[in-house]
Amino acid sequence: TLVKKIAGSALIAFKDMRQVKIGEAKGQAPEIVYNRRPKNTDGLVKMAFTVPPEVRATRKVVVDPGGDVRTTFVLPDDKTEWTFGPIDPEVCVLRVENTAGEIVASLVNFGCHPVSIYPSLSTSVSADYPAFVTGVVEGAEGGLCLFALGLAGDAVPYDRGVLPRRQIGRAVGGEALRRLQFVTTTGDITVSGLKTKVEFPTKPQAAEKVADNDEIPEPVISEIQVLRLGDIYILGLPGEVLVEVGLEIKKRAGLENLFIVSLSNDAIGYVCHRAAYDEGGYEPAGATNLAKGAGEIMIEQSLELIGRIKQERQTRPD
């Protein structure tokens, strides 16, 4: 059973405890991912789940004056100007090494829907591109490599299929491997963690449903966690978090070494920023029960939790 496997994993880890040093680094891989919610000049979204080959050929990575990174394309409809939203291009890596400096474990954190095989192999079960990410790292360095999904709510791979799955995974894995070579590690760390329960509002039901069933929409209750490993912070968020929500947390957290892991311990649907509900599109419309304001609640609760663990460190330094 799942419970036995979790307990068994904890037991294996306990028996394999050893002295290690850890460190982190960041790379970038913007060219393989794009935001699937392009907007027209009226600010309305036209979903672009995939782009055809002739559109992929127009790909360009741009950095806005405010620092946001966007992968842009020229869509076939030349009468309308489409603006592609931001992505999180960061490939964040965590290196865990033994006293001899050899990797015993690593973590790669990157934000892109693992849907490379969809729709060509839509009935298959696949680890998709993350399997190639971890395979590249483990094949070169050994140890165990874990993949943690980043800000992927509206971020998708620029190409689909069996070959692109391998190419994207190797590109991210290659960037991770490159960054893992130049990590400064330390064994002088303190480990701490905090969590908080959060209530997210849900959309009002149709008036006739409420009248017939006398039902009042209940909030979705989930949890946000933060783990601190010395100077490294790992924020765990429930649900499929849109890039815009996560980037706001990163900008305001004031942390150089912040990993954001989505779909962490819960799947509550798409977590959208307020503007997305007015822009329209797949995520805020039919793909989530969360109401407008849920993304902002996640942002503020995350920042409050990060602030608490930072304050805790000041009162109890490493």
Tab-separated table of C-alpha atoms in Angstrom:
chain	number	residue	atom	x	y	z
A	1	THR	CA	0.000	0.000	0.000
A	2	LEU	CA	0.978	3.649	-0.338
A	3	VAL	CA	1.229	4.061	3.444
A	4	LYS	CA	3.631	1.124	3.699
A	5	LYS	CA	5.746	2.468	0.846
A	6	ILE	CA	5.996	5.878	2.518
A	7	ALA	CA	6.910	4.290	5.843
A	8	GLY	CA	9.412	2.022	4.103
A	9	SER	CA	11.040	4.987	2.381
A	10	ALA	CA	11.438	6.749	5.722
A	11	LEU	CA	13.012	3.630	7.204
A	12	ILE	CA	15.449	3.255	4.293
A	13	ALA	CA	16.436	6.906	4.643
A	14	PHE	CA	16.932	6.515	8.391
A	15	LYS	CA	19.200	3.500	7.948
A	16	ASP	CA	21.194	5.281	5.235
A	17	MET	CA	21.860	8.470	7.206
A	18	ARG	CA	25.332	9.885	6.648
A	19	GLN	CA	27.247	13.121	6.924
A	20	VAL	CA	26.674	15.331	3.884
A	21	LYS	CA	27.114	18.855	2.608
A	22	ILE	CA	24.573	20.719	0.500
A	23	GLY	CA	24.465	23.674	-1.847
A	24	GLU	CA	22.322	25.150	-4.605
A	25	ALA	CA	22.699	26.816	-7.972
A	26	LYS	CA	20.471	28.208	-10.712
A	27	GLY	CA	20.546	27.961	-14.472
A	28	GLN	CA	18.040	28.838	-17.180
A	29	ALA	CA	16.230	27.030	-19.995
A	30	PRO	CA	13.709	29.523	-21.409
A	31	GLU	CA	13.760	28.302	-24.992
A	32	ILE	CA	11.859	25.070	-24.291
A	33	VAL	CA	8.784	26.480	-22.539
A	34	TYR	CA	6.157	29.143	-23.219
A	35	ASN	CA	3.059	30.610	-21.580
A	36	ARG	CA	-0.016	29.157	-23.277
A	37	ARG	CA	-2.205	32.193	-22.485
A	38	PRO	CA	-1.388	34.819	-25.168
A	39	LYS	CA	-3.505	37.984	-24.986
A	40	ASN	CA	-4.751	40.289	-27.714
A	41	THR	CA	-4.718	44.081	-27.527
A	42	ASP	CA	-8.024	44.003	-25.631
A	43	GLY	CA	-6.425	41.879	-22.921
A	44	LEU	CA	-8.403	38.739	-23.762
A	45	VAL	CA	-6.767	35.316	-23.838
A	46	LYS	CA	-6.733	32.926	-26.780
A	47	MET	CA	-5.407	29.581	-25.551
A	48	ALA	CA	-2.370	28.211	-27.385
A	49	PHE	CA	-1.966	24.707	-25.976
A	50	THR	CA	0.343	23.827	-28.867
A	51	VAL	CA	1.958	25.732	-31.714
A	52	PRO	CA	2.501	24.347	-35.252
A	53	PRO	CA	5.996	24.007	-36.770
A	54	GLU	CA	5.760	27.214	-38.809
A	55	VAL	CA	4.943	29.136	-35.617
A	56	ARG	CA	7.685	27.428	-33.587
A	57	ALA	CA	10.139	28.710	-36.172
A	58	THR	CA	9.326	32.290	-35.069
A	59	ARG	CA	10.250	31.614	-31.432
A	60	LYS	CA	12.071	34.380	-29.608
A	61	VAL	CA	13.004	34.768	-25.937
A	62	VAL	CA	12.627	38.328	-24.644
A	63	VAL	CA	13.274	39.945	-21.276
A	64	ASP	CA	10.898	42.719	-20.264
A	65	PRO	CA	12.170	45.917	-18.607
A	66	GLY	CA	10.799	44.614	-15.309
A	67	GLY	CA	12.823	41.413	-15.637
A	68	ASP	CA	10.056	39.014	-16.674
A	69	VAL	CA	11.110	36.456	-19.297
A	70	ARG	CA	8.751	35.590	-22.148
A	71	THR	CA	8.990	33.121	-25.006
A	72	THR	CA	7.130	34.709	-27.905
A	73	PHE	CA	5.834	33.540	-31.275
A	74	VAL	CA	4.208	35.148	-34.294
A	75	LEU	CA	0.794	33.520	-34.678
A	76	PRO	CA	-0.697	32.909	-38.159
A	77	ASP	CA	-3.440	35.503	-37.611
A	78	ASP	CA	-1.458	38.555	-38.711
A	79	LYS	CA	-4.406	40.883	-38.084
A	80	THR	CA	-4.129	40.496	-34.325
A	81	GLU	CA	-1.152	41.249	-32.119
A	82	TRP	CA	-0.745	38.570	-29.454
A	83	THR	CA	1.341	39.030	-26.314
A	84	PHE	CA	2.632	35.899	-24.617
A	85	GLY	CA	2.787	35.923	-20.829
A	86	PRO	CA	5.791	35.309	-18.584
A	87	ILE	CA	7.525	32.039	-17.839
A	88	ASP	CA	9.844	31.027	-15.022
A	89	PRO	CA	13.015	30.018	-16.886
A	90	GLU	CA	14.987	29.011	-13.802
A	91	VAL	CA	16.465	25.533	-13.494
A	92	CYS	CA	17.125	25.324	-9.755
A	93	VAL	CA	19.390	22.550	-8.505
A	94	LEU	CA	20.245	21.231	-5.060
A	95	ARG	CA	23.449	19.252	-4.604
A	96	VAL	CA	23.900	16.779	-1.740
A	97	GLU	CA	27.408	15.342	-1.522
A	98	ASN	CA	29.364	13.108	0.833
A	99	THR	CA	32.556	14.022	2.642
A	100	ALA	CA	34.567	13.009	-0.441
A	101	GLY	CA	32.677	15.545	-2.574
A	102	GLU	CA	30.706	12.927	-4.534
A	103	ILE	CA	27.016	13.454	-5.243
A	104	VAL	CA	24.738	11.156	-3.279
A	105	ALA	CA	21.528	12.988	-4.196
A	106	SER	CA	20.333	15.968	-6.197
A	107	LEU	CA	17.134	17.861	-6.864
A	108	VAL	CA	16.072	19.636	-10.058
A	109	ASN	CA	13.244	22.194	-9.912
A	110	PHE	CA	11.759	23.471	-13.196
A	111	GLY	CA	8.364	24.797	-14.273
A	112	CYS	CA	6.779	23.260	-17.367
A	113	HIS	CA	3.744	20.994	-17.797
A	114	PRO	CA	5.032	17.415	-18.263
A	115	VAL	CA	2.782	16.880	-21.293
A	116	SER	CA	5.285	16.381	-24.096
A	117	ILE	CA	3.652	13.121	-25.184
A	118	TYR	CA	0.140	14.586	-25.255
A	119	PRO	CA	-1.853	14.236	-27.475
A	120	SER	CA	0.268	11.861	-29.587
A	121	LEU	CA	0.341	9.234	-26.812
A	122	SER	CA	-2.634	10.452	-24.803
A	123	THR	CA	-3.570	6.983	-23.517
A	124	SER	CA	-0.084	6.214	-22.211
A	125	VAL	CA	1.311	6.568	-18.714
A	126	SER	CA	4.650	8.351	-18.819
A	127	ALA	CA	7.097	10.211	-16.589
A	128	ASP	CA	7.466	12.473	-19.635
A	129	TYR	CA	10.448	14.856	-19.870
A	130	PRO	CA	11.307	14.740	-16.105
A	131	ALA	CA	12.448	11.126	-16.579
A	132	PHE	CA	15.121	12.329	-18.991
A	133	VAL	CA	16.058	15.219	-16.689
A	134	THR	CA	16.857	12.877	-13.818
A	135	GLY	CA	18.353	10.295	-16.175
A	136	VAL	CA	20.904	12.786	-17.510
A	137	VAL	CA	22.019	13.774	-14.010
A	138	GLU	CA	22.119	10.255	-12.604
A	139	GLY	CA	23.903	8.919	-15.678
A	140	ALA	CA	26.700	11.456	-15.352
A	141	GLU	CA	26.990	11.931	-11.593
A	142	GLY	CA	25.379	8.903	-10.000
A	143	GLY	CA	23.352	9.168	-6.836
A	144	LEU	CA	19.616	9.708	-6.783
A	145	CYS	CA	18.159	12.669	-8.684
A	146	LEU	CA	14.674	13.925	-7.878
A	147	PHE	CA	12.537	16.215	-10.014
A	148	ALA	CA	10.244	18.798	-8.400
A	149	LEU	CA	7.715	20.590	-10.605
A	150	GLY	CA	7.971	24.366	-10.485
A	151	LEU	CA	5.631	27.057	-11.817
A	152	ALA	CA	3.878	25.097	-14.547
A	153	GLY	CA	0.208	26.111	-14.324
A	154	ASP	CA	0.178	27.954	-17.656
A	155	ALA	CA	3.624	26.907	-18.915
A	156	VAL	CA	3.886	24.178	-21.561
A	157	PRO	CA	6.636	22.617	-23.716
A	158	TYR	CA	7.256	24.374	-27.013
A	159	ASP	CA	6.978	21.077	-28.915
A	160	ARG	CA	5.170	17.767	-28.387
A	161	GLY	CA	5.945	14.151	-29.193
A	162	VAL	CA	8.256	11.293	-28.257
A	163	LEU	CA	11.388	12.968	-29.642
A	164	PRO	CA	10.674	16.413	-28.096
A	165	ARG	CA	10.077	14.683	-24.766
A	166	ARG	CA	13.646	13.410	-24.853
A	167	GLN	CA	15.075	16.666	-26.212
A	168	ILE	CA	13.385	18.829	-23.578
A	169	GLY	CA	14.379	16.483	-20.766
A	170	ARG	CA	17.978	16.364	-21.896
A	171	ALA	CA	18.108	20.143	-22.288
A	172	VAL	CA	16.872	20.725	-18.735
A	173	GLY	CA	18.993	17.863	-17.411
A	174	GLY	CA	22.048	19.208	-19.226
A	175	GLU	CA	21.572	22.666	-17.725
A	176	ALA	CA	21.097	21.111	-14.292
A	177	LEU	CA	24.227	19.021	-14.727
A	178	ARG	CA	26.229	22.069	-15.761
A	179	ARG	CA	25.135	24.013	-12.697
A	180	LEU	CA	25.737	21.091	-10.345
A	181	GLN	CA	29.444	21.202	-11.217
A	182	PHE	CA	30.004	24.615	-9.648
A	183	VAL	CA	28.085	24.452	-6.384
A	184	THR	CA	29.618	25.648	-3.136
A	185	THR	CA	28.451	23.243	-0.438
A	186	THR	CA	28.436	23.374	3.342
A	187	GLY	CA	27.650	20.981	6.152
A	188	ASP	CA	27.071	23.785	8.628
A	189	ILE	CA	23.298	24.138	8.296
A	190	THR	CA	20.154	24.049	10.367
A	191	VAL	CA	17.011	22.373	9.056
A	192	SER	CA	13.618	23.821	9.953
A	193	GLY	CA	10.130	23.893	8.532
A	194	LEU	CA	6.743	25.529	8.934
A	195	LYS	CA	3.287	24.935	7.516
A	196	THR	CA	-0.053	26.695	7.558
A	197	LYS	CA	-3.628	25.808	6.689
A	198	VAL	CA	-5.158	28.059	4.041
A	199	GLU	CA	-8.770	28.562	2.958
A	200	PHE	CA	-9.322	29.329	-0.709
A	201	PRO	CA	-12.688	30.704	-1.865
A	202	THR	CA	-14.670	28.734	-4.429
A	203	LYS	CA	-16.832	29.967	-7.272
A	204	PRO	CA	-20.517	30.593	-6.560
A	205	GLN	CA	-22.714	27.838	-7.904
A	206	ALA	CA	-25.398	28.566	-10.462
A	207	ALA	CA	-28.403	30.273	-8.873
A	208	GLU	CA	-30.752	27.439	-9.829
A	209	LYS	CA	-28.430	24.876	-8.203
A	210	VAL	CA	-28.378	26.781	-4.946
A	211	ALA	CA	-32.170	27.123	-5.054
A	212	ASP	CA	-32.693	23.418	-5.750
A	213	ASN	CA	-30.117	22.013	-3.360
A	214	ASP	CA	-29.831	24.827	-0.816
A	215	GLU	CA	-26.057	24.456	-1.155
A	216	ILE	CA	-23.554	27.128	-0.198
A	217	PRO	CA	-20.107	26.874	-1.805
A	218	GLU	CA	-17.555	25.699	0.728
A	219	PRO	CA	-13.959	26.945	0.705
A	220	VAL	CA	-11.148	24.636	-0.303
A	221	ILE	CA	-8.856	24.032	2.658
A	222	SER	CA	-5.275	23.077	1.897
A	223	GLU	CA	-1.764	23.618	3.199
A	224	ILE	CA	1.330	25.623	2.326
A	225	GLN	CA	4.725	24.498	3.598
A	226	VAL	CA	8.192	25.984	3.706
A	227	LEU	CA	11.393	24.076	4.423
A	228	ARG	CA	14.662	25.828	5.250
A	229	LEU	CA	18.027	24.140	4.712
A	230	GLY	CA	20.481	26.773	5.890
A	231	ASP	CA	20.291	29.519	3.248
A	232	ILE	CA	18.044	27.442	0.968
A	233	TYR	CA	14.257	27.755	1.135
A	234	ILE	CA	11.805	25.315	-0.471
A	235	LEU	CA	8.190	26.506	-0.683
A	236	GLY	CA	5.538	23.855	-1.259
A	237	LEU	CA	2.296	25.058	-2.875
A	238	PRO	CA	-0.855	23.001	-3.534
A	239	GLY	CA	-2.425	22.914	-6.975
A	240	GLU	CA	-1.326	23.944	-10.444
A	241	VAL	CA	0.045	27.405	-9.786
A	242	LEU	CA	0.048	29.888	-12.654
A	243	VAL	CA	3.432	31.427	-13.391
A	244	GLU	CA	2.211	34.925	-12.537
A	245	VAL	CA	1.302	33.859	-8.990
A	246	GLY	CA	4.641	32.201	-8.288
A	247	LEU	CA	6.727	34.978	-9.804
A	248	GLU	CA	5.035	37.496	-7.508
A	249	ILE	CA	6.089	35.387	-4.526
A	250	LYS	CA	9.662	35.180	-5.803
A	251	LYS	CA	9.845	38.923	-6.405
A	252	ARG	CA	8.536	39.871	-2.981
A	253	ALA	CA	10.123	37.148	-0.834
A	254	GLY	CA	13.558	38.763	-0.846
A	255	LEU	CA	15.321	35.397	-1.034
A	256	GLU	CA	18.154	34.525	-3.370
A	257	ASN	CA	17.759	30.775	-2.922
A	258	LEU	CA	14.028	30.050	-3.189
A	259	PHE	CA	12.680	26.871	-4.780
A	260	ILE	CA	8.921	26.809	-5.439
A	261	VAL	CA	7.359	23.360	-5.787
A	262	SER	CA	3.795	23.166	-7.122
A	263	LEU	CA	1.289	20.328	-6.657
A	264	SER	CA	2.900	19.869	-3.257
A	265	ASN	CA	0.853	17.462	-1.116
A	266	ASP	CA	-2.428	18.478	-2.761
A	267	ALA	CA	-4.151	19.040	-6.107
A	268	ILE	CA	-6.719	21.824	-5.679
A	269	GLY	CA	-6.954	22.790	-9.349
A	270	TYR	CA	-5.493	25.796	-11.105
A	271	VAL	CA	-4.494	28.673	-8.836
A	272	CYS	CA	-4.923	31.830	-10.915
A	273	HIS	CA	-4.070	35.475	-10.392
A	274	ARG	CA	-7.014	37.875	-10.233
A	275	ALA	CA	-6.555	39.299	-13.737
A	276	ALA	CA	-6.830	35.832	-15.311
A	277	TYR	CA	-10.556	35.675	-14.513
A	278	ASP	CA	-11.168	38.802	-16.571
A	279	GLU	CA	-8.846	37.665	-19.372
A	280	GLY	CA	-10.674	34.337	-19.769
A	281	GLY	CA	-9.166	31.101	-20.995
A	282	TYR	CA	-9.051	27.494	-19.895
A	283	GLU	CA	-7.563	27.709	-16.401
A	284	PRO	CA	-9.853	30.234	-14.646
A	285	ALA	CA	-12.995	29.221	-16.537
A	286	GLY	CA	-13.731	25.503	-16.533
A	287	ALA	CA	-10.555	24.012	-15.055
A	288	THR	CA	-10.762	25.266	-11.470
A	289	ASN	CA	-13.373	25.673	-8.763
A	290	LEU	CA	-11.306	28.356	-7.047
A	291	ALA	CA	-12.737	31.855	-7.163
A	292	LYS	CA	-11.123	35.158	-8.029
A	293	GLY	CA	-8.707	36.125	-5.280
A	294	ALA	CA	-7.394	32.607	-4.610
A	295	GLY	CA	-4.040	33.394	-6.199
A	296	GLU	CA	-3.615	36.524	-4.109
A	297	ILE	CA	-4.430	34.578	-0.942
A	298	MET	CA	-1.727	32.069	-1.873
A	299	ILE	CA	0.765	34.887	-2.457
A	300	GLU	CA	0.104	36.621	0.862
A	301	GLN	CA	-0.013	33.413	2.900
A	302	SER	CA	3.234	32.209	1.323
A	303	LEU	CA	4.991	35.490	2.054
A	304	GLU	CA	3.693	35.453	5.630
A	305	LEU	CA	5.010	31.914	6.136
A	306	ILE	CA	8.383	32.773	4.602
A	307	GLY	CA	8.552	35.835	6.835
A	308	ARG	CA	7.938	33.684	9.895
A	309	ILE	CA	10.691	31.215	9.079
A	310	LYS	CA	13.104	34.053	8.290
A	311	GLN	CA	12.273	35.641	11.653
A	312	GLU	CA	12.780	32.285	13.342
A	313	ARG	CA	16.259	32.131	11.856
A	314	GLN	CA	17.096	35.574	13.226
A	315	THR	CA	16.092	34.544	16.738
A	316	ARG	CA	17.754	31.114	16.434
A	317	PRO	CA	20.675	31.513	14.019
A	318	ASP	CA	22.436	28.518	12.432
